[in-house]
Amino acid sequence: LQVSPFIAALPKVELHVHIEGTLTPSLRWKLAQRNKVPLPYATYDELLESYNVLYNHRKELHGDNGAPTFLETYFAGTQVLCQEQDFYELGMAYLEKAAELNIRYAEPFFDLQAYLPRGIPAATVLDGYMRAQREGAERFGVRSNWIMCFVRDRPVEEGIAAYEAARPWARVPGGRGLFHAVGLASNEYDRPPMLFEEAFRMAKQDGLHVTMHCDVDQKDAPTHIHEALFTVLDGRGTDRIDHGLNALDRPELLQGLIERQIPLTLCPHAYHRRQATEVLFPKLRKLWDMEGVKWCVNSDDPTYMHDVWIDGALEKVYRYCGLSKADMVRLSRNAVEISWAEAEVKTELL
Ligand code: HPA
Ligand code: ZN
């Protein structure tokens, strides 16, 4: 997929990217050696091959064919991250790449619970990301506010404990300001948003924003969107929905998005791995033409998704939704408006 010069040059904002999903094979190889973490691959070529994970959410969806799932591949990658410097380098690699892609502002997700159970202190992870946040803005001009995800297939109490450990790095009074929101990610099979209501309540009370994944075509996807919109914290629980494309399945969900003004962070390339062009892009076009539904385009886990980054995802929408250049500029502006950037940053970006 050739990215057109117009899309390449478009100023961008990215609101749905998992920092662990930007780990390149080369950085992973380097960190494995540096930290003496054994990889289940004998050669660099075998490691590269492992990134060829086609969409395979067997446990997330139904059935089991024995192959590693997407999320197993993604979490396997996190094993090489151990030292503060590693997290810093991962963060810097993304922000440097982001600058090349003309991303001006980003809100990367991180999964603290991938590290705490291995005995890595929260400070190691968060100091590393915070150093990248600061230096990435200075050196590459990419500002970022980060989002701590609850890993929803792990125990709720573990998520709450992780949040409490991370709180000094949150944008709270007296906090260090790395992250300004919490999210909900990982395998959502039988893990509805309501399970995490208490965790969301804590974050809200701390003045943080809340978002949650309602991934496309998961079992119970419409039910999870319904909960996110109407049930969690009496319908005031979430400020955005990550993915949420299945809102198209039920009129009351679209109505809820419009009435509550809940935007969607969509990742078209992620869906394109398992939906045909002529099935997927008309859905996005329908959302584009719908009054009052706001969405933006993002990458999700670019290194685990055929190395397609936000520019590739935007190119697909540009081509297959039949949007004009003016539409694409409007889509880019949507991302600024949907973001939780500080008011003065937003003004500058618009
Ligand atoms: N789905 C759910 N959670 C995730 C993903 C995903 O594709 N990537 C990183 N966390
Ligand atoms: Zn995601």
XYZ file of C-alpha atoms and ligand atoms in Angstrom:
361
model
C 0.000 0.000 0.000
C 1.632 3.171 -1.228
C 1.015 6.168 1.034
C 0.283 9.249 -1.063
C 2.350 12.410 -0.520
C -0.805 14.215 0.629
C -1.459 11.680 3.420
C 2.235 11.599 4.369
C 2.303 15.379 4.770
C -0.988 15.624 6.671
C -0.431 16.787 10.279
C -1.614 13.980 12.553
C -2.745 13.173 16.065
C -2.702 9.574 17.303
C -5.040 8.525 20.126
C -5.077 4.738 19.898
C -1.648 3.140 19.850
C -0.327 0.592 22.348
C 3.303 1.438 23.047
C 4.049 -2.274 23.433
C 2.482 -2.714 19.997
C 5.198 -0.516 18.490
C 8.072 -2.762 19.612
C 10.102 -3.515 16.495
C 11.798 -6.884 15.960
C 15.178 -5.132 15.971
C 14.655 -3.417 19.346
C 13.223 -6.637 20.760
C 16.281 -8.568 19.588
C 18.625 -5.968 21.049
C 16.843 -5.885 24.433
C 16.700 -9.690 24.612
C 20.482 -9.804 24.264
C 21.123 -6.899 26.622
C 18.861 -8.341 29.341
C 19.755 -11.974 28.642
C 16.106 -12.834 28.119
C 15.873 -16.029 26.065
C 13.693 -15.724 22.966
C 11.840 -18.751 21.611
C 13.463 -18.026 18.232
C 16.905 -19.260 17.230
C 17.528 -16.582 14.623
C 16.531 -13.032 13.860
C 14.649 -14.297 10.789
C 12.542 -16.574 12.972
C 11.737 -13.630 15.222
C 10.695 -11.619 12.159
C 8.478 -14.480 11.050
C 6.693 -14.496 14.422
C 5.465 -10.956 13.718
C 3.510 -12.337 10.774
C 0.618 -13.011 13.105
C -2.470 -12.935 11.010
C -5.621 -12.004 12.768
C -6.075 -14.882 15.119
C -8.046 -14.134 18.223
C -9.105 -17.766 18.731
C -9.669 -17.431 22.475
C -10.923 -13.897 22.079
C -13.498 -15.130 19.582
C -14.279 -18.815 19.382
C -12.479 -22.077 18.903
C -8.840 -22.937 19.306
C -6.493 -24.046 16.547
C -3.355 -24.080 18.699
C -1.540 -21.184 17.031
C -0.468 -18.241 19.207
C -3.147 -15.569 19.316
C -2.513 -11.974 18.474
C -2.483 -11.012 22.151
C -0.152 -13.881 23.080
C 2.290 -12.621 20.452
C 1.945 -9.057 21.709
C 2.482 -9.923 25.382
C 5.388 -12.234 24.494
C 7.119 -9.141 23.124
C 6.900 -7.372 26.495
C 9.161 -10.033 28.086
C 12.325 -8.279 26.886
C 11.444 -4.985 28.613
C 13.123 -4.976 32.030
C 15.138 -1.822 32.787
C 14.141 1.835 32.910
C 16.333 2.386 29.844
C 14.346 -0.226 27.887
C 11.039 1.545 28.454
C 12.713 4.845 27.586
C 14.052 3.423 24.320
C 10.681 1.926 23.376
C 8.973 5.268 24.036
C 11.627 7.230 22.146
C 11.505 4.870 19.158
C 7.763 5.465 18.822
C 8.015 9.238 19.251
C 10.829 9.455 16.706
C 8.773 7.414 14.248
C 5.761 9.580 15.076
C 7.707 12.703 14.095
C 8.542 11.086 10.734
C 4.833 10.394 10.246
C 3.971 14.036 11.012
C 2.230 13.083 14.239
C 2.205 16.259 16.346
C 0.574 14.866 19.464
C -0.110 11.346 20.756
C -1.834 9.540 23.622
C -0.068 6.163 23.813
C -1.471 3.315 25.916
C 0.735 1.263 28.226
C 0.068 -2.009 30.066
C 1.717 -1.715 33.482
C 0.342 -5.118 34.470
C 2.563 -6.783 31.873
C 5.538 -5.962 34.131
C 4.476 -5.835 37.793
C 3.828 -9.605 38.068
C 7.416 -10.185 36.872
C 8.695 -8.125 39.799
C 9.514 -5.005 37.801
C 8.704 -1.959 39.930
C 6.160 0.549 38.612
C 8.862 3.239 38.874
C 11.103 1.409 36.382
C 8.367 1.386 33.751
C 6.927 4.820 34.421
C 10.212 6.703 34.846
C 11.342 5.280 31.512
C 8.174 6.332 29.704
C 8.244 9.712 31.414
C 11.801 10.386 30.273
C 10.681 9.516 26.728
C 7.644 11.779 27.088
C 9.857 14.722 28.048
C 12.709 14.096 25.613
C 10.409 13.088 22.764
C 8.701 16.464 22.989
C 12.032 18.300 23.134
C 13.918 16.370 20.477
C 11.187 15.347 18.053
C 8.492 17.923 18.795
C 5.916 15.228 19.561
C 3.994 15.984 22.719
C 2.222 13.127 24.468
C -0.118 12.378 27.335
C -0.211 8.683 28.129
C -3.013 6.281 29.090
C -2.684 3.474 31.624
C -4.685 0.434 30.543
C -6.264 -2.044 32.882
C -5.447 -5.510 31.535
C -8.996 -6.807 31.605
C -8.307 -10.534 31.540
C -6.253 -10.232 34.731
C -7.889 -9.831 38.157
C -9.671 -6.551 38.830
C -7.888 -6.170 42.197
C -4.541 -6.467 40.457
C -5.556 -3.648 38.115
C -6.591 -1.465 41.033
C -3.305 -2.171 42.833
C -1.408 -1.286 39.643
C -3.363 1.963 39.392
C -2.507 2.840 42.986
C 1.167 2.127 42.316
C 1.051 4.306 39.192
C -0.906 7.192 40.687
C 2.186 9.328 41.560
C 2.921 9.407 37.795
C -0.611 10.498 36.893
C -1.683 14.011 36.033
C -3.176 14.572 39.476
C -2.409 17.420 41.883
C 1.226 16.944 42.871
C 1.623 14.075 40.370
C 4.356 13.768 37.746
C 2.012 14.009 34.782
C 2.902 11.016 32.604
C -0.651 9.802 32.095
C -3.931 11.661 32.136
C -6.353 8.809 31.525
C -7.038 5.138 32.059
C -8.153 2.598 29.478
C -9.283 -1.005 29.309
C -7.478 -3.418 26.988
C -6.449 -7.026 26.332
C -8.792 -9.984 25.900
C -12.398 -8.926 26.382
C -13.896 -12.405 26.155
C -16.357 -12.548 29.100
C -14.667 -9.451 30.602
C -17.286 -6.689 30.257
C -16.518 -3.080 31.242
C -18.772 -3.243 34.323
C -16.251 -5.516 36.068
C -13.925 -2.504 36.213
C -16.454 0.061 37.407
C -14.652 0.597 40.718
C -11.342 1.150 38.935
C -12.959 3.713 36.629
C -14.578 5.407 39.615
C -11.172 5.848 41.259
C -9.641 7.313 38.104
C -12.565 9.698 37.626
C -12.329 10.829 41.227
C -8.680 11.589 40.573
C -9.745 13.796 37.671
C -8.485 11.469 34.935
C -10.217 10.696 31.653
C -11.576 7.241 30.940
C -11.727 5.212 27.761
C -12.331 1.533 27.084
C -11.832 -0.947 24.295
C -14.944 -2.455 22.754
C -13.147 -4.311 20.007
C -14.734 -5.153 16.695
C -16.712 -8.378 16.366
C -15.725 -9.708 19.761
C -18.287 -11.919 21.405
C -20.742 -9.530 23.119
C -19.301 -6.453 21.372
C -22.658 -4.590 21.225
C -23.386 -5.503 24.851
C -20.028 -4.114 25.926
C -20.670 -0.872 24.026
C -24.083 -0.675 25.676
C -22.516 -1.057 29.115
C -19.815 1.498 28.376
C -22.411 4.038 27.247
C -25.289 3.473 29.629
C -24.327 1.344 32.622
C -20.796 2.050 33.875
C -21.059 4.779 36.533
C -24.706 5.280 35.561
C -23.822 6.205 32.004
C -21.115 8.686 32.909
C -18.309 6.140 32.979
C -16.500 6.646 29.715
C -15.344 9.651 27.717
C -14.345 7.755 24.565
C -14.671 4.255 23.164
C -11.720 2.543 21.518
C -12.966 0.779 18.361
C -16.733 0.531 19.029
C -17.538 -0.099 15.362
C -20.286 -2.524 16.383
C -22.336 0.472 17.465
C -23.573 0.177 13.875
C -25.308 -3.076 14.865
C -27.942 -1.404 17.049
C -29.724 1.956 16.661
C -29.695 2.656 20.408
C -25.906 2.454 20.459
C -25.552 5.007 17.663
C -28.092 7.150 19.488
C -26.029 6.827 22.675
C -22.832 7.889 20.913
C -24.614 10.930 19.525
C -26.484 11.947 22.675
C -23.552 11.413 25.006
C -21.108 12.735 22.383
C -18.779 9.806 22.808
C -16.149 9.663 20.059
C -14.578 6.501 18.658
C -10.881 5.887 18.089
C -10.952 3.576 15.067
C -8.106 1.456 13.690
C -9.179 0.647 10.115
C -6.151 -1.447 9.213
C -6.712 -3.669 12.260
C -10.244 -4.449 11.036
C -9.108 -4.782 7.440
C -7.075 -7.824 8.485
C -10.332 -9.727 8.835
C -13.026 -7.798 6.973
C -13.129 -7.437 3.192
C -12.652 -3.976 1.731
C -16.210 -3.888 0.393
C -17.592 -4.880 3.805
C -15.502 -2.675 6.081
C -15.127 0.651 4.354
C -18.827 1.229 3.631
C -19.336 0.970 7.410
C -16.765 3.700 7.997
C -18.336 5.779 5.228
C -21.711 5.385 6.931
C -20.255 6.645 10.208
C -18.598 9.513 8.348
C -21.920 10.597 6.863
C -23.765 10.331 10.170
C -24.466 13.610 11.902
C -23.074 13.747 15.421
C -20.776 10.718 15.456
C -17.135 11.706 15.709
C -14.205 9.373 15.051
C -10.543 9.413 14.179
C -8.050 7.043 12.543
C -5.259 5.272 14.422
C -2.784 2.402 14.099
C -3.351 0.208 17.256
C -0.319 -2.181 17.219
C 1.614 -1.252 14.079
C 4.621 -3.580 14.378
C 2.335 -6.574 14.973
C -0.011 -5.516 12.183
C 2.224 -5.821 9.116
C 4.083 -2.615 9.950
C 1.124 -0.489 8.897
C 1.245 2.777 10.828
C -1.266 5.625 11.088
C -0.369 6.880 7.596
C -1.268 3.509 6.069
C -4.544 3.426 8.002
C -5.386 6.959 6.812
C -4.478 6.040 3.226
C -6.952 3.162 3.320
C -9.747 5.420 4.542
C -8.828 8.037 1.930
C -8.984 5.484 -0.881
C -11.693 3.073 0.135
C -14.180 5.462 1.742
C -13.907 7.845 -1.182
C -13.100 10.817 1.030
C -11.797 14.082 -0.425
C -8.662 15.892 0.676
C -10.862 18.354 2.566
C -12.551 15.403 4.305
C -9.160 14.024 5.329
C -8.195 17.382 6.821
C -11.480 17.357 8.714
C -10.752 13.819 9.917
C -7.370 14.962 11.174
C -9.006 17.875 12.978
C -11.476 15.457 14.528
C -8.539 13.725 16.182
C -7.425 17.016 17.730
C -10.929 17.677 19.034
C -11.317 14.130 20.349
C -7.958 14.330 22.107
C -7.520 15.318 25.734
C -4.659 17.663 24.933
C -4.394 20.757 27.094
C -6.558 23.631 25.771
C -3.583 25.656 24.561
C -2.080 22.628 22.791
C -5.420 21.955 21.097
C -5.658 25.532 19.905
C -2.174 25.281 18.479
C -2.903 21.968 16.746
C -6.148 23.206 15.196
N -6.987 -5.787 21.468
C -7.130 -5.668 22.780
N -6.163 -5.226 23.571
C -4.999 -4.892 23.043
C -4.784 -5.005 21.686
C -5.835 -5.479 20.856
O -5.709 -5.601 19.626
N -3.522 -4.592 21.465
C -2.993 -4.251 22.649
N -3.876 -4.428 23.609
Zn -6.198 -1.108 20.967
